[in-house]
Amino acid sequence: RGLVRGLLGELLGCDPRAVPFAYLPSGKPFVDAPGAPHFNLTHTDGVAVLAVANRRVGVDVERVRTVLNAAGLVKRYFSHAECAAFAALDEAVRPAAFFRGWTCKEAVVKAAGATVSCLAEFDVCL
């Protein structure tokens, strides 16, 4: 968080401690100042991604790993078209496809300031 404050403070021309953060109802932080940049941060397993833009932005990063119930998660959180696409994939590429879909969906949700309850309402490419 200190790095985020430092970067945003530099962009805003203010002390990092003075960056005016506020929070959406979803809990997503934003800079509450006219003309302030939008940002999003994600991290996992020693990898961090910070995006800063002049419009809403979302990022997500995950380590591709075995997920015991990937098909169940796809059925619960992915759209009908994504479920069909996932089922049609060769078993060997499903883990990578799951994480590609998941991270893309998470990034969209983060950019929108929404929650995971809307994941099945839009399609991404697996």
Tab-separated table of N, CA, C and O in Angstrom:
chain	number	residue	atom	x	y	z
A	1	ARG	N	0.819	-1.200	0.000
A	1	ARG	CA	0.000	0.000	0.000
A	1	ARG	C	0.852	1.248	0.000
A	1	ARG	O	0.469	2.263	-0.555
A	2	GLY	N	2.008	1.158	0.640
A	2	GLY	CA	2.916	2.295	0.648
A	2	GLY	C	3.406	2.637	-0.745
A	2	GLY	O	3.534	3.814	-1.098
A	3	LEU	N	3.680	1.598	-1.550
A	3	LEU	CA	4.111	1.830	-2.927
A	3	LEU	C	3.000	2.485	-3.749
A	3	LEU	O	3.256	3.380	-4.550
A	4	VAL	N	1.771	2.050	-3.532
A	4	VAL	CA	0.632	2.633	-4.237
A	4	VAL	C	0.482	4.097	-3.836
A	4	VAL	O	0.333	4.973	-4.693
A	5	ARG	N	0.543	4.375	-2.547
A	5	ARG	CA	0.454	5.764	-2.075
A	5	ARG	C	1.582	6.614	-2.657
A	5	ARG	O	1.362	7.759	-3.055
A	6	GLY	N	2.791	6.050	-2.698
A	6	GLY	CA	3.930	6.784	-3.239
A	6	GLY	C	3.735	7.145	-4.701
A	6	GLY	O	3.957	8.292	-5.103
A	7	LEU	N	3.328	6.179	-5.496
A	7	LEU	CA	3.116	6.419	-6.918
A	7	LEU	C	1.981	7.412	-7.141
A	7	LEU	O	2.114	8.367	-7.915
A	8	LEU	N	0.856	7.200	-6.462
A	8	LEU	CA	-0.285	8.101	-6.650
A	8	LEU	C	0.035	9.502	-6.128
A	8	LEU	O	-0.376	10.498	-6.737
A	9	GLY	N	0.757	9.585	-5.022
A	9	GLY	CA	1.168	10.895	-4.522
A	9	GLY	C	2.025	11.629	-5.537
A	9	GLY	O	1.864	12.836	-5.756
A	10	GLU	N	2.931	10.893	-6.176
A	10	GLU	CA	3.774	11.491	-7.206
A	10	GLU	C	2.944	11.984	-8.379
A	10	GLU	O	3.133	13.090	-8.881
A	11	LEU	N	1.978	11.166	-8.813
A	11	LEU	CA	1.119	11.558	-9.936
A	11	LEU	C	0.244	12.751	-9.595
A	11	LEU	O	-0.054	13.589	-10.451
A	12	LEU	N	-0.194	12.829	-8.337
A	12	LEU	CA	-1.064	13.926	-7.899
A	12	LEU	C	-0.272	15.154	-7.447
A	12	LEU	O	-0.857	16.209	-7.204
A	13	GLY	N	1.035	14.990	-7.273
A	13	GLY	CA	1.851	16.094	-6.799
A	13	GLY	C	1.622	16.409	-5.332
A	13	GLY	O	1.636	17.573	-4.923
A	14	CYS	N	1.403	15.358	-4.536
A	14	CYS	CA	1.176	15.572	-3.108
A	14	CYS	C	1.945	14.540	-2.293
A	14	CYS	O	2.460	13.562	-2.830
A	15	ASP	N	2.021	14.772	-1.015
A	15	ASP	CA	2.648	13.825	-0.100
A	15	ASP	C	1.861	12.508	-0.153
A	15	ASP	O	0.624	12.547	-0.157
A	16	PRO	N	2.522	11.368	-0.197
A	16	PRO	CA	1.805	10.090	-0.238
A	16	PRO	C	0.782	9.925	0.889
A	16	PRO	O	-0.279	9.340	0.682
A	17	ARG	N	1.070	10.471	2.046
A	17	ARG	CA	0.127	10.356	3.173
A	17	ARG	C	-1.123	11.195	2.966
A	17	ARG	O	-2.121	10.994	3.654
A	18	ALA	N	-1.073	12.129	2.005
A	18	ALA	CA	-2.207	13.013	1.749
A	18	ALA	C	-3.097	12.529	0.606
A	18	ALA	O	-4.068	13.195	0.260
A	19	VAL	N	-2.767	11.390	-0.002
A	19	VAL	CA	-3.595	10.866	-1.093
A	19	VAL	C	-4.993	10.584	-0.519
A	19	VAL	O	-5.133	9.811	0.433
A	20	PRO	N	-6.026	11.224	-1.091
A	20	PRO	CA	-7.380	11.098	-0.534
A	20	PRO	C	-8.106	9.833	-1.006
A	20	PRO	O	-8.835	9.843	-1.992
A	21	PHE	N	-7.915	8.739	-0.296
A	21	PHE	CA	-8.589	7.493	-0.647
A	21	PHE	C	-10.023	7.489	-0.140
A	21	PHE	O	-10.332	8.018	0.926
A	22	ALA	N	-10.905	6.879	-0.926
A	22	ALA	CA	-12.283	6.604	-0.523
A	22	ALA	C	-12.580	5.186	-1.032
A	22	ALA	O	-11.749	4.580	-1.724
A	23	TYR	N	-13.750	4.666	-0.682
A	23	TYR	CA	-14.063	3.278	-1.027
A	23	TYR	C	-15.458	3.166	-1.625
A	23	TYR	O	-16.404	3.785	-1.120
A	24	LEU	N	-15.565	2.383	-2.682
A	24	LEU	CA	-16.862	2.045	-3.254
A	24	LEU	C	-17.593	1.097	-2.308
A	24	LEU	O	-16.955	0.477	-1.449
A	25	PRO	N	-18.909	0.930	-2.461
A	25	PRO	CA	-19.632	-0.030	-1.621
A	25	PRO	C	-19.055	-1.446	-1.701
A	25	PRO	O	-19.137	-2.211	-0.742
A	26	SER	N	-18.425	-1.793	-2.817
A	26	SER	CA	-17.817	-3.113	-2.984
A	26	SER	C	-16.515	-3.233	-2.196
A	26	SER	O	-15.949	-4.310	-2.098
A	27	GLY	N	-16.011	-2.104	-1.665
A	27	GLY	CA	-14.755	-2.111	-0.933
A	27	GLY	C	-13.559	-1.699	-1.763
A	27	GLY	O	-12.452	-1.562	-1.254
A	28	LYS	N	-13.759	-1.475	-3.063
A	28	LYS	CA	-12.656	-1.088	-3.948
A	28	LYS	C	-12.227	0.345	-3.623
A	28	LYS	O	-13.037	1.260	-3.632
A	29	PRO	N	-10.939	0.546	-3.355
A	29	PRO	CA	-10.459	1.901	-3.076
A	29	PRO	C	-10.322	2.722	-4.359
A	29	PRO	O	-10.098	2.181	-5.437
A	30	PHE	N	-10.490	4.024	-4.227
A	30	PHE	CA	-10.238	4.941	-5.335
A	30	PHE	C	-9.728	6.257	-4.769
A	30	PHE	O	-9.841	6.510	-3.572
A	31	VAL	N	-9.132	7.057	-5.636
A	31	VAL	CA	-8.626	8.358	-5.227
A	31	VAL	C	-9.753	9.363	-5.397
A	31	VAL	O	-10.267	9.559	-6.497
A	32	ASP	N	-10.158	9.982	-4.303
A	32	ASP	CA	-11.289	10.902	-4.280
A	32	ASP	C	-10.804	12.338	-4.483
A	32	ASP	O	-10.714	13.128	-3.544
A	33	ALA	N	-10.446	12.634	-5.739
A	33	ALA	CA	-9.984	13.971	-6.100
A	33	ALA	C	-10.316	14.212	-7.567
A	33	ALA	O	-10.219	13.276	-8.375
A	34	PRO	N	-10.697	15.427	-7.927
A	34	PRO	CA	-11.014	15.717	-9.329
A	34	PRO	C	-9.831	15.406	-10.249
A	34	PRO	O	-8.703	15.779	-9.963
A	35	GLY	N	-10.102	14.676	-11.326
A	35	GLY	CA	-9.068	14.351	-12.304
A	35	GLY	C	-8.048	13.330	-11.846
A	35	GLY	O	-7.043	13.117	-12.525
A	36	ALA	N	-8.283	12.714	-10.705
A	36	ALA	CA	-7.327	11.734	-10.175
A	36	ALA	C	-7.298	10.489	-11.051
A	36	ALA	O	-8.311	10.098	-11.635
A	37	PRO	N	-6.152	9.848	-11.142
A	37	PRO	CA	-6.075	8.610	-11.921
A	37	PRO	C	-6.815	7.472	-11.222
A	37	PRO	O	-7.000	7.494	-10.012
A	38	HIS	N	-7.241	6.522	-12.028
A	38	HIS	CA	-7.830	5.287	-11.505
A	38	HIS	C	-6.697	4.289	-11.346
A	38	HIS	O	-5.704	4.331	-12.068
A	39	PHE	N	-6.861	3.364	-10.413
A	39	PHE	CA	-5.817	2.362	-10.219
A	39	PHE	C	-6.431	1.058	-9.755
A	39	PHE	O	-7.560	1.004	-9.280
A	40	ASN	N	-5.674	-0.013	-9.918
A	40	ASN	CA	-6.050	-1.311	-9.387
A	40	ASN	C	-4.769	-2.088	-9.110
A	40	ASN	O	-3.790	-1.970	-9.846
A	41	LEU	N	-4.797	-2.851	-8.057
A	41	LEU	CA	-3.637	-3.611	-7.610
A	41	LEU	C	-4.049	-5.044	-7.333
A	41	LEU	O	-5.132	-5.296	-6.791
A	42	THR	N	-3.200	-5.977	-7.713
A	42	THR	CA	-3.416	-7.379	-7.383
A	42	THR	C	-2.064	-8.020	-7.118
A	42	THR	O	-1.040	-7.548	-7.607
A	43	HIS	N	-2.076	-9.080	-6.320
A	43	HIS	CA	-0.818	-9.783	-6.049
A	43	HIS	C	-1.099	-11.224	-5.658
A	43	HIS	O	-2.168	-11.554	-5.138
A	44	THR	N	-0.125	-12.085	-5.939
A	44	THR	CA	-0.171	-13.481	-5.542
A	44	THR	C	1.217	-14.091	-5.693
A	44	THR	O	1.942	-13.746	-6.630
A	45	ASP	N	1.587	-14.939	-4.785
A	45	ASP	CA	2.827	-15.710	-4.897
A	45	ASP	C	4.041	-14.891	-5.340
A	45	ASP	O	4.787	-15.301	-6.226
A	46	GLY	N	4.241	-13.738	-4.746
A	46	GLY	CA	5.415	-12.935	-5.052
A	46	GLY	C	5.328	-12.111	-6.320
A	46	GLY	O	6.301	-11.481	-6.722
A	47	VAL	N	4.174	-12.096	-6.975
A	47	VAL	CA	3.970	-11.288	-8.178
A	47	VAL	C	2.922	-10.234	-7.858
A	47	VAL	O	1.871	-10.550	-7.306
A	48	ALA	N	3.228	-8.988	-8.198
A	48	ALA	CA	2.266	-7.901	-8.007
A	48	ALA	C	2.094	-7.161	-9.322
A	48	ALA	O	3.045	-7.010	-10.092
A	49	VAL	N	0.859	-6.720	-9.578
A	49	VAL	CA	0.557	-5.926	-10.762
A	49	VAL	C	-0.208	-4.700	-10.306
A	49	VAL	O	-1.208	-4.811	-9.584
A	50	LEU	N	0.272	-3.531	-10.702
A	50	LEU	CA	-0.388	-2.267	-10.414
A	50	LEU	C	-0.688	-1.602	-11.743
A	50	LEU	O	0.210	-1.444	-12.575
A	51	ALA	N	-1.943	-1.239	-11.955
A	51	ALA	CA	-2.337	-0.524	-13.169
A	51	ALA	C	-2.856	0.847	-12.762
A	51	ALA	O	-3.609	0.965	-11.793
A	52	VAL	N	-2.437	1.858	-13.486
A	52	VAL	CA	-2.888	3.227	-13.274
A	52	VAL	C	-3.314	3.756	-14.634
A	52	VAL	O	-2.591	3.590	-15.622
A	53	ALA	N	-4.502	4.378	-14.695
A	53	ALA	CA	-5.024	4.834	-15.981
A	53	ALA	C	-5.905	6.061	-15.787
A	53	ALA	O	-6.267	6.410	-14.664
A	54	ASN	N	-6.278	6.670	-16.919
A	54	ASN	CA	-7.184	7.816	-16.891
A	54	ASN	C	-8.648	7.393	-16.942
A	54	ASN	O	-9.521	8.233	-17.039
A	55	ARG	N	-8.890	6.093	-16.901
A	55	ARG	CA	-10.250	5.546	-16.884
A	55	ARG	C	-10.250	4.347	-15.945
A	55	ARG	O	-9.203	3.901	-15.505
A	56	ARG	N	-11.406	3.818	-15.655
A	56	ARG	CA	-11.471	2.654	-14.768
A	56	ARG	C	-10.589	1.546	-15.300
A	56	ARG	O	-10.530	1.312	-16.508
A	57	VAL	N	-9.923	0.856	-14.388
A	57	VAL	CA	-8.998	-0.192	-14.782
A	57	VAL	C	-9.079	-1.328	-13.765
A	57	VAL	O	-9.325	-1.095	-12.578
A	58	GLY	N	-8.918	-2.542	-14.243
A	58	GLY	CA	-8.912	-3.701	-13.351
A	58	GLY	C	-7.835	-4.674	-13.790
A	58	GLY	O	-7.597	-4.838	-14.987
A	59	VAL	N	-7.180	-5.291	-12.834
A	59	VAL	CA	-6.162	-6.296	-13.120
A	59	VAL	C	-6.312	-7.453	-12.142
A	59	VAL	O	-6.836	-7.294	-11.041
A	60	ASP	N	-5.872	-8.614	-12.558
A	60	ASP	CA	-5.842	-9.766	-11.676
A	60	ASP	C	-4.687	-10.651	-12.121
A	60	ASP	O	-4.349	-10.686	-13.306
A	61	VAL	N	-4.086	-11.347	-11.191
A	61	VAL	CA	-3.006	-12.273	-11.494
A	61	VAL	C	-3.207	-13.509	-10.620
A	61	VAL	O	-3.598	-13.398	-9.457
A	62	GLU	N	-3.010	-14.661	-11.191
A	62	GLU	CA	-3.114	-15.929	-10.473
A	62	GLU	C	-2.018	-16.853	-10.968
A	62	GLU	O	-1.637	-16.809	-12.137
A	63	ARG	N	-1.558	-17.707	-10.097
A	63	ARG	CA	-0.625	-18.762	-10.493
A	63	ARG	C	-1.456	-19.924	-11.020
A	63	ARG	O	-2.410	-20.361	-10.372
A	64	VAL	N	-1.121	-20.406	-12.212
A	64	VAL	CA	-1.831	-21.560	-12.755
A	64	VAL	C	-1.460	-22.771	-11.909
A	64	VAL	O	-0.287	-23.078	-11.711
A	65	ARG	N	-2.458	-23.407	-11.376
A	65	ARG	CA	-2.267	-24.553	-10.495
A	65	ARG	C	-3.458	-25.492	-10.651
A	65	ARG	O	-4.437	-25.149	-11.305
A	66	THR	N	-3.385	-26.639	-10.046
A	66	THR	CA	-4.500	-27.576	-10.088
A	66	THR	C	-5.606	-27.078	-9.166
A	66	THR	O	-5.360	-26.751	-8.001
A	67	VAL	N	-6.800	-26.997	-9.691
A	67	VAL	CA	-7.980	-26.631	-8.912
A	67	VAL	C	-8.864	-27.868	-8.905
A	67	VAL	O	-9.285	-28.343	-9.956
A	68	LEU	N	-9.124	-28.396	-7.716
A	68	LEU	CA	-9.829	-29.673	-7.617
A	68	LEU	C	-11.217	-29.663	-8.235
A	68	LEU	O	-11.642	-30.652	-8.801
A	69	ASN	N	-11.934	-28.570	-8.151
A	69	ASN	CA	-13.280	-28.536	-8.688
A	69	ASN	C	-13.434	-27.410	-9.702
A	69	ASN	O	-14.377	-26.632	-9.644
A	70	ALA	N	-12.495	-27.304	-10.633
A	70	ALA	CA	-12.547	-26.238	-11.640
A	70	ALA	C	-13.851	-26.286	-12.429
A	70	ALA	O	-14.476	-25.252	-12.665
A	71	ALA	N	-14.288	-27.482	-12.804
A	71	ALA	CA	-15.526	-27.597	-13.581
A	71	ALA	C	-16.724	-27.075	-12.780
A	71	ALA	O	-17.613	-26.424	-13.335
A	72	GLY	N	-16.745	-27.323	-11.484
A	72	GLY	CA	-17.822	-26.810	-10.634
A	72	GLY	C	-17.780	-25.296	-10.517
A	72	GLY	O	-18.830	-24.633	-10.525
A	73	LEU	N	-16.583	-24.736	-10.412
A	73	LEU	CA	-16.437	-23.281	-10.355
A	73	LEU	C	-16.851	-22.642	-11.678
A	73	LEU	O	-17.505	-21.591	-11.691
A	74	VAL	N	-16.484	-23.284	-12.781
A	74	VAL	CA	-16.894	-22.795	-14.090
A	74	VAL	C	-18.413	-22.790	-14.173
A	74	VAL	O	-19.029	-21.806	-14.596
A	75	LYS	N	-19.035	-23.879	-13.767
A	75	LYS	CA	-20.496	-23.979	-13.828
A	75	LYS	C	-21.166	-22.902	-12.968
A	75	LYS	O	-22.190	-22.336	-13.341
A	76	ARG	N	-20.570	-22.604	-11.821
A	76	ARG	CA	-21.163	-21.634	-10.889
A	76	ARG	C	-20.926	-20.181	-11.298
A	76	ARG	O	-21.815	-19.338	-11.152
A	77	TYR	N	-19.714	-19.864	-11.788
A	77	TYR	CA	-19.349	-18.468	-11.997
A	77	TYR	C	-19.203	-18.019	-13.446
A	77	TYR	O	-19.142	-16.824	-13.715
A	78	PHE	N	-19.094	-18.948	-14.383
A	78	PHE	CA	-18.898	-18.575	-15.774
A	78	PHE	C	-20.237	-18.548	-16.509
A	78	PHE	O	-21.213	-19.162	-16.077
A	79	SER	N	-20.266	-17.845	-17.639
A	79	SER	CA	-21.486	-17.760	-18.437
A	79	SER	C	-21.762	-19.102	-19.121
A	79	SER	O	-20.898	-19.983	-19.159
A	80	HIS	N	-22.953	-19.227	-19.694
A	80	HIS	CA	-23.298	-20.466	-20.418
A	80	HIS	C	-22.331	-20.706	-21.574
A	80	HIS	O	-21.881	-21.840	-21.789
A	81	ALA	N	-21.990	-19.647	-22.308
A	81	ALA	CA	-21.063	-19.798	-23.441
A	81	ALA	C	-19.679	-20.228	-22.956
A	81	ALA	O	-19.031	-21.079	-23.574
A	82	GLU	N	-19.226	-19.677	-21.841
A	82	GLU	CA	-17.924	-20.063	-21.295
A	82	GLU	C	-17.939	-21.504	-20.788
A	82	GLU	O	-16.950	-22.230	-20.947
A	83	CYS	N	-19.040	-21.916	-20.198
A	83	CYS	CA	-19.163	-23.313	-19.744
A	83	CYS	C	-19.035	-24.270	-20.919
A	83	CYS	O	-18.333	-25.287	-20.833
A	84	ALA	N	-19.709	-23.945	-22.020
A	84	ALA	CA	-19.639	-24.797	-23.208
A	84	ALA	C	-18.224	-24.807	-23.786
A	84	ALA	O	-17.709	-25.858	-24.164
A	85	ALA	N	-17.592	-23.655	-23.822
A	85	ALA	CA	-16.226	-23.571	-24.346
A	85	ALA	C	-15.272	-24.376	-23.470
A	85	ALA	O	-14.402	-25.094	-23.987
A	86	PHE	N	-15.427	-24.291	-22.150
A	86	PHE	CA	-14.561	-25.021	-21.221
A	86	PHE	C	-14.744	-26.529	-21.394
A	86	PHE	O	-13.764	-27.281	-21.454
A	87	ALA	N	-15.981	-26.964	-21.507
A	87	ALA	CA	-16.266	-28.394	-21.655
A	87	ALA	C	-15.698	-28.950	-22.962
A	87	ALA	O	-15.331	-30.126	-23.024
A	88	ALA	N	-15.598	-28.104	-23.984
A	88	ALA	CA	-15.114	-28.554	-25.284
A	88	ALA	C	-13.585	-28.627	-25.349
A	88	ALA	O	-13.040	-29.200	-26.294
A	89	LEU	N	-12.905	-28.089	-24.357
A	89	LEU	CA	-11.437	-28.074	-24.370
A	89	LEU	C	-10.851	-29.424	-23.995
A	89	LEU	O	-11.442	-30.173	-23.219
A	90	ASP	N	-9.684	-29.695	-24.528
A	90	ASP	CA	-8.924	-30.869	-24.125
A	90	ASP	C	-8.587	-30.742	-22.641
A	90	ASP	O	-8.265	-29.649	-22.160
A	91	GLU	N	-8.647	-31.822	-21.925
A	91	GLU	CA	-8.378	-31.851	-20.479
A	91	GLU	C	-7.035	-31.203	-20.120
A	91	GLU	O	-6.906	-30.547	-19.096
A	92	ALA	N	-6.044	-31.360	-20.974
A	92	ALA	CA	-4.695	-30.857	-20.688
A	92	ALA	C	-4.622	-29.330	-20.643
A	92	ALA	O	-3.764	-28.773	-19.976
A	93	VAL	N	-5.504	-28.637	-21.362
A	93	VAL	CA	-5.448	-27.175	-21.394
A	93	VAL	C	-6.473	-26.507	-20.485
A	93	VAL	O	-6.490	-25.286	-20.359
A	94	ARG	N	-7.314	-27.302	-19.849
A	94	ARG	CA	-8.347	-26.720	-18.986
A	94	ARG	C	-7.806	-25.885	-17.825
A	94	ARG	O	-8.368	-24.836	-17.530
A	95	PRO	N	-6.737	-26.313	-17.126
A	95	PRO	CA	-6.252	-25.453	-16.029
A	95	PRO	C	-5.860	-24.053	-16.503
A	95	PRO	O	-6.248	-23.048	-15.897
A	96	ALA	N	-5.130	-23.962	-17.598
A	96	ALA	CA	-4.730	-22.655	-18.117
A	96	ALA	C	-5.955	-21.865	-18.578
A	96	ALA	O	-6.047	-20.651	-18.342
A	97	ALA	N	-6.909	-22.547	-19.215
A	97	ALA	CA	-8.124	-21.875	-19.681
A	97	ALA	C	-8.956	-21.367	-18.508
A	97	ALA	O	-9.506	-20.257	-18.550
A	98	PHE	N	-9.047	-22.167	-17.454
A	98	PHE	CA	-9.780	-21.736	-16.261
A	98	PHE	C	-9.178	-20.448	-15.707
A	98	PHE	O	-9.887	-19.474	-15.448
A	99	PHE	N	-7.862	-20.428	-15.540
A	99	PHE	CA	-7.237	-19.243	-14.946
A	99	PHE	C	-7.253	-18.046	-15.885
A	99	PHE	O	-7.367	-16.906	-15.428
A	100	ARG	N	-7.174	-18.288	-17.185
A	100	ARG	CA	-7.308	-17.164	-18.120
A	100	ARG	C	-8.704	-16.550	-17.980
A	100	ARG	O	-8.844	-15.337	-17.869
A	101	GLY	N	-9.720	-17.402	-17.976
A	101	GLY	CA	-11.084	-16.899	-17.820
A	101	GLY	C	-11.296	-16.214	-16.484
A	101	GLY	O	-11.862	-15.129	-16.406
A	102	TRP	N	-10.810	-16.855	-15.411
A	102	TRP	CA	-10.996	-16.303	-14.063
A	102	TRP	C	-10.328	-14.943	-13.913
A	102	TRP	O	-10.929	-13.993	-13.407
A	103	THR	N	-9.077	-14.835	-14.348
A	103	THR	CA	-8.368	-13.567	-14.180
A	103	THR	C	-8.974	-12.466	-15.052
A	103	THR	O	-9.067	-11.319	-14.614
A	104	CYS	N	-9.408	-12.815	-16.251
A	104	CYS	CA	-10.066	-11.813	-17.099
A	104	CYS	C	-11.364	-11.329	-16.461
A	104	CYS	O	-11.648	-10.131	-16.424
A	105	LYS	N	-12.157	-12.270	-15.946
A	105	LYS	CA	-13.414	-11.906	-15.316
A	105	LYS	C	-13.183	-11.052	-14.061
A	105	LYS	O	-13.864	-10.056	-13.832
A	106	GLU	N	-12.203	-11.439	-13.254
A	106	GLU	CA	-11.869	-10.661	-12.054
A	106	GLU	C	-11.449	-9.240	-12.424
A	106	GLU	O	-11.823	-8.278	-11.755
A	107	ALA	N	-10.655	-9.100	-13.466
A	107	ALA	CA	-10.205	-7.770	-13.880
A	107	ALA	C	-11.384	-6.900	-14.314
A	107	ALA	O	-11.450	-5.716	-13.961
A	108	VAL	N	-12.324	-7.471	-15.048
A	108	VAL	CA	-13.510	-6.721	-15.475
A	108	VAL	C	-14.327	-6.298	-14.260
A	108	VAL	O	-14.757	-5.146	-14.152
A	109	VAL	N	-14.543	-7.221	-13.337
A	109	VAL	CA	-15.313	-6.922	-12.133
A	109	VAL	C	-14.634	-5.816	-11.318
A	109	VAL	O	-15.282	-4.895	-10.820
A	110	LYS	N	-13.320	-5.895	-11.194
A	110	LYS	CA	-12.584	-4.871	-10.451
A	110	LYS	C	-12.693	-3.513	-11.127
A	110	LYS	O	-12.859	-2.483	-10.464
A	111	ALA	N	-12.586	-3.479	-12.447
A	111	ALA	CA	-12.697	-2.207	-13.161
A	111	ALA	C	-14.081	-1.596	-12.969
A	111	ALA	O	-14.216	-0.379	-12.844
A	112	ALA	N	-15.093	-2.449	-12.919
A	112	ALA	CA	-16.468	-1.964	-12.752
A	112	ALA	C	-16.795	-1.614	-11.306
A	112	ALA	O	-17.811	-0.989	-11.037
A	113	GLY	N	-15.940	-2.034	-10.384
A	113	GLY	CA	-16.234	-1.801	-8.972
A	113	GLY	C	-17.371	-2.678	-8.487
A	113	GLY	O	-18.079	-2.340	-7.547
A	114	ALA	N	-17.549	-3.820	-9.134
A	114	ALA	CA	-18.646	-4.738	-8.818
A	114	ALA	C	-18.145	-5.870	-7.916
A	114	ALA	O	-17.031	-5.830	-7.418
A	115	THR	N	-18.981	-6.879	-7.746
A	115	THR	CA	-18.622	-8.048	-6.956
A	115	THR	C	-18.716	-9.294	-7.834
A	115	THR	O	-19.239	-9.243	-8.946
A	116	VAL	N	-18.245	-10.413	-7.315
A	116	VAL	CA	-18.242	-11.650	-8.096
A	116	VAL	C	-19.645	-12.153	-8.417
A	116	VAL	O	-19.793	-13.054	-9.224
A	117	SER	N	-20.662	-11.558	-7.845
A	117	SER	CA	-22.033	-12.006	-8.125
A	117	SER	C	-22.415	-11.812	-9.584
A	117	SER	O	-23.365	-12.427	-10.055
A	118	CYS	N	-21.685	-10.984	-10.326
A	118	CYS	CA	-22.029	-10.741	-11.730
A	118	CYS	C	-21.129	-11.485	-12.712
A	118	CYS	O	-21.216	-11.270	-13.919
A	119	LEU	N	-20.268	-12.379	-12.237
A	119	LEU	CA	-19.300	-13.050	-13.112
A	119	LEU	C	-19.948	-13.788	-14.282
A	119	LEU	O	-19.390	-13.818	-15.373
A	120	ALA	N	-21.096	-14.396	-14.078
A	120	ALA	CA	-21.733	-15.182	-15.136
A	120	ALA	C	-22.509	-14.311	-16.120
A	120	ALA	O	-23.022	-14.814	-17.118
A	121	GLU	N	-22.546	-13.013	-15.897
A	121	GLU	CA	-23.353	-12.122	-16.748
A	121	GLU	C	-22.624	-11.589	-17.972
A	121	GLU	O	-23.199	-10.853	-18.762
A	122	PHE	N	-21.363	-11.951	-18.147
A	122	PHE	CA	-20.624	-11.516	-19.332
A	122	PHE	C	-19.625	-12.602	-19.712
A	122	PHE	O	-19.311	-13.466	-18.926
A	123	ASP	N	-19.171	-12.537	-20.974
A	123	ASP	CA	-18.266	-13.548	-21.523
A	123	ASP	C	-16.854	-12.996	-21.677
A	123	ASP	O	-16.676	-11.830	-22.027
A	124	VAL	N	-15.883	-13.854	-21.455
A	124	VAL	CA	-14.482	-13.575	-21.781
A	124	VAL	C	-13.950	-14.754	-22.587
A	124	VAL	O	-14.567	-15.814	-22.615
A	125	CYS	N	-12.830	-14.562	-23.216
A	125	CYS	CA	-12.220	-15.632	-24.001
A	125	CYS	C	-11.379	-16.520	-23.091
A	125	CYS	O	-10.542	-16.026	-22.339
A	126	LEU	N	-11.608	-17.828	-23.172
A	126	LEU	CA	-10.827	-18.774	-22.363
A	126	LEU	C	-9.542	-19.135	-23.066
A	126	LEU	O	-8.689	-19.755	-22.512
